[in-house]
Short mmCIF file of C-alpha atoms and ligand atoms in Angstrom, two decimals:
data_model
loop_
_atom_site.label_atom_id
_atom_site.label_comp_id
_atom_site.label_asym_id
_atom_site.label_seq_id
_atom_site.Cartn_x
_atom_site.Cartn_y
_atom_site.Cartn_z
CA MET A 20 157.59 176.32 101.17
CA ALA A 21 161.27 177.17 101.64
CA VAL A 22 163.60 174.18 101.37
CA PRO A 23 166.10 173.95 104.27
CA ALA A 24 169.70 174.24 103.09
CA ALA A 25 170.61 170.71 104.36
CA VAL A 26 168.03 168.93 102.17
CA VAL A 27 169.07 167.56 98.77
CA GLN A 28 166.30 167.68 96.20
CA LEU A 29 166.10 164.60 93.96
CA ARG A 30 164.86 164.85 90.41
CA ALA A 31 163.32 161.85 88.66
CA ALA A 32 166.21 160.25 86.79
CA PRO A 33 165.43 158.80 83.34
CA ILE A 34 165.55 155.00 83.68
CA SER A 35 164.50 152.24 81.31
CA PRO A 36 161.25 150.76 82.58
CA THR A 37 161.15 147.10 83.40
CA LEU A 38 158.55 144.79 81.89
CA GLN A 39 156.76 144.74 85.26
CA SER A 40 156.46 148.54 85.44
CA HIS A 41 155.39 148.60 81.78
CA LEU A 42 152.62 146.10 82.59
CA LEU A 43 151.56 148.06 85.66
CA ALA A 44 151.25 151.20 83.52
CA ALA A 45 149.17 149.24 80.97
CA GLU A 46 146.98 147.97 83.77
CA ARG A 47 146.42 151.49 85.15
CA ALA A 48 145.59 152.78 81.68
CA ALA A 49 143.02 149.99 81.22
CA ARG A 50 141.28 150.97 84.51
CA SER A 51 139.34 147.75 84.61
CA ASP A 52 139.62 144.38 86.27
CA ALA A 53 140.04 142.85 82.82
CA GLY A 54 143.15 145.00 82.19
CA LYS A 55 144.48 143.93 85.55
CA SER A 56 144.25 140.21 84.91
CA LEU A 57 145.65 140.59 81.37
CA SER A 58 148.81 142.24 82.75
CA TRP A 59 148.97 139.57 85.40
CA ILE A 60 148.82 136.85 82.72
CA VAL A 61 151.56 138.43 80.58
CA SER A 62 153.62 138.71 83.73
CA ALA A 63 153.13 134.95 84.35
CA ILE A 64 154.40 134.24 80.83
CA SER A 65 157.47 136.39 81.42
CA SER A 66 158.23 134.51 84.68
CA ALA A 67 157.93 131.12 83.00
CA CYS A 68 160.17 132.34 80.15
CA LYS A 69 162.89 133.45 82.55
CA THR A 70 162.95 129.91 83.93
CA ILE A 71 162.92 128.45 80.40
CA ALA A 72 165.91 130.67 79.52
CA ALA A 73 167.77 129.37 82.58
CA ARG A 74 166.94 125.71 81.73
CA LEU A 75 168.14 126.26 78.15
CA ARG A 76 171.46 127.64 79.34
CA THR A 77 172.26 124.54 81.39
CA ALA A 78 170.42 121.91 79.31
CA GLY A 79 173.65 120.27 78.11
CA ILE A 80 174.88 119.95 81.71
CA ASP A 81 171.52 118.81 83.12
CA GLY A 82 171.12 116.07 80.50
CA ASN A 83 168.07 117.80 79.01
CA LEU A 84 169.04 117.72 75.33
CA GLY A 85 167.62 115.22 72.85
CA ALA A 86 164.23 113.68 72.20
CA VAL A 87 162.02 112.02 74.82
CA GLY A 88 160.63 109.45 72.40
CA ASN A 89 157.07 110.87 72.21
CA MET A 90 155.38 112.38 69.19
CA ASN A 91 153.21 115.48 69.65
CA VAL A 92 149.88 115.98 67.89
CA GLN A 93 151.76 117.38 64.88
CA GLY A 94 153.61 114.07 64.47
CA GLU A 95 156.83 115.82 65.51
CA SER A 96 159.27 114.23 67.91
CA GLN A 97 159.11 115.92 71.33
CA GLN A 98 162.38 117.18 72.76
CA ALA A 99 162.97 117.04 76.53
CA LEU A 100 163.00 120.84 76.58
CA ASP A 101 159.66 121.04 74.70
CA VAL A 102 158.11 119.13 77.58
CA ILE A 103 159.89 121.19 80.26
CA ALA A 104 158.94 124.53 78.66
CA ASN A 105 155.33 123.41 78.24
CA GLU A 106 155.07 122.34 81.89
CA LEU A 107 156.61 125.59 83.11
CA LEU A 108 154.13 127.70 81.14
CA ILE A 109 151.12 125.63 82.16
CA ARG A 110 152.16 125.65 85.82
CA GLU A 111 152.56 129.46 85.87
CA LEU A 112 149.37 130.15 83.94
CA GLN A 113 146.86 127.69 85.34
CA SER A 114 146.77 129.34 88.75
CA ARG A 115 146.60 132.94 87.49
CA GLU A 116 143.33 134.69 88.02
CA GLY A 117 141.56 135.33 84.73
CA VAL A 118 142.90 132.36 82.76
CA ALA A 119 140.00 130.36 81.30
CA VAL A 120 141.70 128.17 78.69
CA LEU A 121 145.21 127.16 77.69
CA GLY A 122 146.16 125.82 74.27
CA SER A 123 149.65 124.55 73.53
CA GLU A 124 151.44 123.10 70.55
CA GLU A 125 152.38 120.21 72.82
CA ASN A 126 148.81 119.29 73.91
CA ASP A 127 146.26 117.74 71.58
CA GLU A 128 143.28 119.52 73.16
CA LEU A 129 142.54 122.85 74.80
CA LEU A 130 143.02 122.74 78.58
CA VAL A 131 140.10 124.32 80.41
CA VAL A 132 140.98 125.96 83.72
CA ASP A 133 138.31 125.29 86.31
CA ASP A 134 137.79 128.37 88.49
CA ALA A 135 134.56 128.29 90.46
CA GLN A 136 135.17 131.86 91.75
CA ALA A 137 135.59 133.32 88.26
CA SER A 138 133.41 136.18 87.13
CA GLY A 139 133.89 138.86 84.47
CA VAL A 140 136.17 138.70 81.46
CA ARG A 141 138.59 135.79 81.34
CA TYR A 142 141.26 134.93 78.78
CA SER A 143 142.41 132.10 76.57
CA VAL A 144 146.17 131.82 76.25
CA LEU A 145 147.61 129.92 73.29
CA PHE A 146 151.31 129.23 72.99
CA ASP A 147 154.14 127.41 71.32
CA PRO A 148 156.36 126.70 74.34
CA LEU A 149 159.57 126.11 72.37
CA ASP A 150 159.54 127.08 68.73
CA GLY A 151 162.36 125.87 66.47
CA SER A 152 163.26 123.06 68.83
CA SER A 153 165.33 121.27 66.16
CA ASN A 154 167.91 123.98 66.96
CA LEU A 155 168.21 122.85 70.59
CA ASP A 156 170.85 120.16 70.24
CA VAL A 157 173.13 122.45 68.23
CA GLY A 158 172.95 125.50 70.50
CA GLY A 159 170.90 127.51 67.99
CA SER A 160 168.29 130.14 68.81
CA VAL A 161 164.77 129.05 69.82
CA GLY A 162 161.73 130.93 71.10
CA THR A 163 158.37 130.95 72.89
CA ILE A 164 155.33 132.48 71.15
CA PHE A 165 152.04 133.47 72.83
CA SER A 166 148.65 134.79 71.82
CA ILE A 167 145.85 135.94 74.18
CA TYR A 168 142.10 136.41 73.56
CA GLU A 169 139.24 137.57 75.75
CA VAL A 170 136.57 135.10 76.76
CA PRO A 171 133.64 137.33 77.77
CA PRO A 172 131.40 135.96 80.57
CA GLY A 173 128.79 133.49 79.42
CA THR A 174 130.35 132.94 75.96
CA GLU A 175 131.32 129.63 74.42
CA LEU A 176 134.98 128.73 74.47
CA GLU A 177 135.66 129.01 70.77
CA LEU A 178 138.70 129.81 68.70
CA GLN A 179 138.66 133.37 67.37
CA ALA A 180 140.30 135.05 64.37
CA GLY A 181 143.70 136.66 65.00
CA ARG A 182 142.25 140.15 64.72
CA ARG A 183 140.56 139.59 68.10
CA GLN A 184 143.86 139.09 69.98
CA VAL A 185 144.32 141.34 73.01
CA ALA A 186 147.99 140.56 73.64
CA ALA A 187 150.65 138.68 71.70
CA GLY A 188 154.38 138.30 71.71
CA TYR A 189 157.44 136.12 71.67
CA VAL A 190 160.58 135.47 73.62
CA LEU A 191 163.78 134.85 71.69
CA TYR A 192 166.40 132.75 73.48
CA GLY A 193 169.60 133.72 71.68
CA PRO A 194 172.79 135.42 72.84
CA SER A 195 170.37 137.42 75.01
CA THR A 196 166.79 136.69 76.03
CA VAL A 197 164.49 139.16 74.30
CA PHE A 198 160.78 139.67 75.05
CA VAL A 199 158.77 141.40 72.31
CA MET A 200 155.09 142.11 72.84
CA THR A 201 152.04 144.11 71.89
CA MET A 202 148.79 144.79 73.68
CA GLY A 203 147.43 146.65 70.67
CA GLN A 204 149.30 149.91 71.20
CA GLY A 205 152.53 149.37 69.33
CA VAL A 206 155.35 146.92 69.90
CA ASP A 207 157.78 147.04 72.82
CA MET A 208 161.01 145.15 73.26
CA PHE A 209 162.67 144.10 76.53
CA VAL A 210 165.99 142.37 77.17
CA LEU A 211 166.54 140.12 80.19
CA ASP A 212 169.27 141.31 82.53
CA PRO A 213 170.18 137.88 83.93
CA SER A 214 172.22 139.36 86.78
CA VAL A 215 169.02 140.68 88.38
CA GLY A 216 166.42 138.53 86.61
CA THR A 217 164.53 141.49 85.13
CA PHE A 218 163.36 142.31 81.61
CA VAL A 219 164.37 145.91 80.83
CA ARG A 220 162.74 147.87 78.01
CA THR A 221 165.16 148.63 75.19
CA ALA A 222 162.74 149.88 72.52
CA SER A 223 159.20 151.22 72.30
CA ASN A 224 156.88 151.54 69.37
CA LEU A 225 159.13 149.49 67.07
CA GLN A 226 158.60 150.15 63.35
CA ILE A 227 159.61 147.69 60.65
CA PRO A 228 161.42 149.21 57.62
CA ALA A 229 159.09 149.60 54.62
CA ARG A 230 161.34 147.28 52.58
CA GLY A 231 164.20 144.99 53.57
CA LYS A 232 167.33 143.51 52.08
CA SER A 233 166.85 139.86 52.95
CA TYR A 234 164.37 137.02 52.56
CA SER A 235 164.02 134.10 54.92
CA VAL A 236 162.76 130.75 53.65
CA ASN A 237 163.80 127.10 53.59
CA GLU A 238 165.24 127.18 50.05
CA ALA A 239 165.57 123.38 49.95
CA ASN A 240 161.81 123.35 49.24
CA PHE A 241 162.11 125.82 46.34
CA ASP A 242 161.13 123.35 43.59
CA SER A 243 157.79 122.59 45.24
CA PHE A 244 156.79 126.21 45.98
CA PRO A 245 153.89 127.64 43.93
CA VAL A 246 155.26 129.54 40.95
CA GLY A 247 154.52 133.02 42.38
CA TYR A 248 156.84 132.33 45.33
CA GLN A 249 159.53 131.08 42.96
CA ARG A 250 159.28 134.28 40.90
CA PHE A 251 159.41 136.43 44.02
CA ILE A 252 162.55 134.66 45.27
CA ALA A 253 164.14 135.00 41.82
CA ASP A 254 163.34 138.75 41.92
CA CYS A 255 164.86 139.06 45.40
CA ARG A 256 168.04 137.33 44.21
CA LYS A 257 168.27 139.65 41.18
CA ALA A 258 167.74 142.67 43.43
CA GLY A 259 170.68 141.59 45.60
CA TYR A 260 168.69 140.46 48.65
CA ALA A 261 170.54 138.20 51.11
CA SER A 262 169.09 134.83 52.11
CA ARG A 263 168.87 134.33 55.90
CA TYR A 264 167.27 131.30 57.57
CA ALA A 265 167.76 130.22 61.18
CA GLY A 266 165.18 127.41 61.07
CA ALA A 267 163.41 128.92 64.10
CA MET A 268 160.53 131.21 63.25
CA VAL A 269 161.09 133.45 66.27
CA ALA A 270 164.71 134.15 65.32
CA ASP A 271 163.84 134.74 61.66
CA VAL A 272 160.84 136.97 62.37
CA HIS A 273 162.82 138.95 64.97
CA ARG A 274 165.42 139.80 62.33
CA VAL A 275 162.70 140.78 59.87
CA LEU A 276 160.98 142.98 62.49
CA LEU A 277 164.21 144.86 63.26
CA GLN A 278 165.80 144.99 59.81
CA GLY A 279 162.94 144.52 57.37
CA GLY A 280 162.53 141.95 54.61
CA VAL A 281 160.27 138.94 54.51
CA PHE A 282 159.84 135.59 56.23
CA LEU A 283 158.06 132.86 54.25
CA TYR A 284 156.74 129.37 54.85
CA PRO A 285 154.88 128.65 51.59
CA PRO A 286 152.83 125.57 50.76
CA THR A 287 155.15 122.70 49.77
CA ALA A 288 154.67 119.20 48.36
CA LYS A 289 155.14 117.82 51.89
CA ALA A 290 152.93 120.45 53.58
CA PRO A 291 150.39 121.60 50.95
CA LYS A 292 148.55 123.80 53.50
CA GLY A 293 151.78 125.22 54.87
CA LYS A 294 153.69 123.99 57.90
CA LEU A 295 153.22 126.68 60.52
CA ARG A 296 150.30 126.79 62.94
CA LEU A 297 147.72 129.56 62.74
CA MET A 298 146.77 129.96 66.38
CA TYR A 299 150.11 130.12 68.15
CA GLU A 300 152.64 130.91 65.39
CA ALA A 301 151.11 132.83 62.47
CA ASN A 302 148.50 134.96 64.33
CA PRO A 303 150.67 136.37 67.11
CA MET A 304 153.50 137.13 64.68
CA ALA A 305 151.14 138.71 62.13
CA TRP A 306 149.59 140.98 64.77
CA LEU A 307 153.00 142.02 66.14
CA LEU A 308 154.21 142.85 62.65
CA GLU A 309 151.03 144.73 61.81
CA GLN A 310 151.41 146.74 65.02
CA ALA A 311 154.92 147.64 63.83
CA GLY A 312 153.71 148.70 60.37
CA GLY A 313 154.34 145.33 58.67
CA MET A 314 152.00 142.78 57.10
CA GLY A 315 151.06 139.13 57.49
CA SER A 316 149.42 137.16 54.70
CA THR A 317 148.59 133.58 53.79
CA GLY A 318 149.14 134.54 50.15
CA GLU A 319 145.35 134.78 49.75
CA PHE A 320 144.14 136.58 52.88
CA ASP A 321 145.44 138.62 55.76
CA ILE A 322 146.47 136.02 58.34
CA LEU A 323 144.49 137.91 60.99
CA ASP A 324 141.22 137.41 59.09
CA VAL A 325 141.45 133.62 58.81
CA VAL A 326 138.54 132.02 60.67
CA PRO A 327 140.11 129.18 62.63
CA ASP A 328 138.75 125.65 62.47
CA SER A 329 141.08 123.92 64.90
CA LEU A 330 143.76 124.62 67.48
CA HIS A 331 146.52 123.05 65.42
CA GLN A 332 145.43 124.31 61.98
CA ARG A 333 148.25 125.10 59.56
CA VAL A 334 148.48 128.00 57.11
CA PRO A 335 150.99 129.28 54.55
CA VAL A 336 152.81 132.25 56.09
CA ILE A 337 154.21 135.48 54.63
CA LEU A 338 155.37 138.05 57.21
CA GLY A 339 157.38 141.18 56.74
CA SER A 340 157.91 144.67 55.43
CA PRO A 341 154.84 146.07 53.67
CA GLU A 342 156.57 146.66 50.31
CA ASP A 343 158.05 143.16 50.23
CA VAL A 344 154.80 141.44 51.23
CA LYS A 345 152.82 143.46 48.64
CA ALA A 346 155.35 142.56 45.92
CA LEU A 347 154.95 138.87 46.69
CA ARG A 348 151.16 139.02 46.93
CA ALA A 349 151.02 140.64 43.51
CA LEU A 350 152.75 137.56 42.08
CA LEU A 351 150.45 135.01 43.74
O1 F6P B 19 157.19 125.54 63.85
C1 F6P B 19 158.21 124.92 63.64
C2 F6P B 19 159.46 125.48 62.98
O2 F6P B 19 160.55 124.95 63.68
C3 F6P B 19 159.61 127.01 62.87
O3 F6P B 19 160.15 127.59 64.02
C4 F6P B 19 160.55 127.12 61.70
O4 F6P B 19 160.44 128.36 61.03
C5 F6P B 19 160.15 125.97 60.82
O5 F6P B 19 159.47 125.04 61.64
C6 F6P B 19 161.31 125.29 60.19
O6 F6P B 19 160.84 124.31 59.34
P1 F6P B 19 161.79 123.63 58.24
O7 F6P B 19 162.78 122.82 59.00
O8 F6P B 19 160.86 122.80 57.43
O9 F6P B 19 162.43 124.72 57.45
#
């Protein structure tokens, strides 16, 4: 058909997809109702995290810094923002179609979502609402971590090994708010444009460098690390590695994902089984790193193969570039 002279033809301009359009594309590719509710659930997490980012920015003005006087199930003092972030996530998620169970660092037990209409595949969503919350009062980086599993119809609600995750990710609240996620087809990164309230994709199919130049560990615990960890750290120092530790796992793992190297939380005298939690810290981070070509280990096993025994179970954690993780495992 001839185009009249007065008509301007538009070509599709290359634009960076938003998180919402990325999720819609994932949903179309899945072609199933299950894919649809999974995207819908990740979208709920992103909405809650935008509100968390806003609350963090004004926490000092709103009087929301400091502890609230409660202890969580881990025996850690709850910060006001831990409670706020937890409530925001639960509120967004509990009404989303497809959510069967919620598990949070801040709640002792799993929360079962009662949906009489539910049929088909549903999901359990496990999360650490505000990771690294000791950084809150000093304006340091913190994060949210999430991990999602399928609950097929008619199955028991049981905790599953990390390898069965169907989506996982984290949000880093730093100088910018960064959403990093995988649904099993590589790792994508989005940055929040606060002027319009939208996460915009800034990288696709992220790949971790094979080896890094830094290690990330709380060195104050060095004397109580098993000897293999001590040797590894000594080797890193000799090889000229830098030591980098933010005290918030999300911030430290984000640096490792982008620049390579290794993040460690070994067994210590105080925490002989490790400090970090399997279900909503170690597993989602291990799967993200694996999707980016990295590795996650407890020192003995791949983190993703650990059969969970409880929601708040702790494990030693090694996450990072494949060459660095292999070098450490060889010493353990
Ligand atoms: O899970 C809690 C957490 O705050 C992580 O984000 C962080 O990596 C770690 O604990 C810090 O622990 P520590 O203060 O013992 O180094």
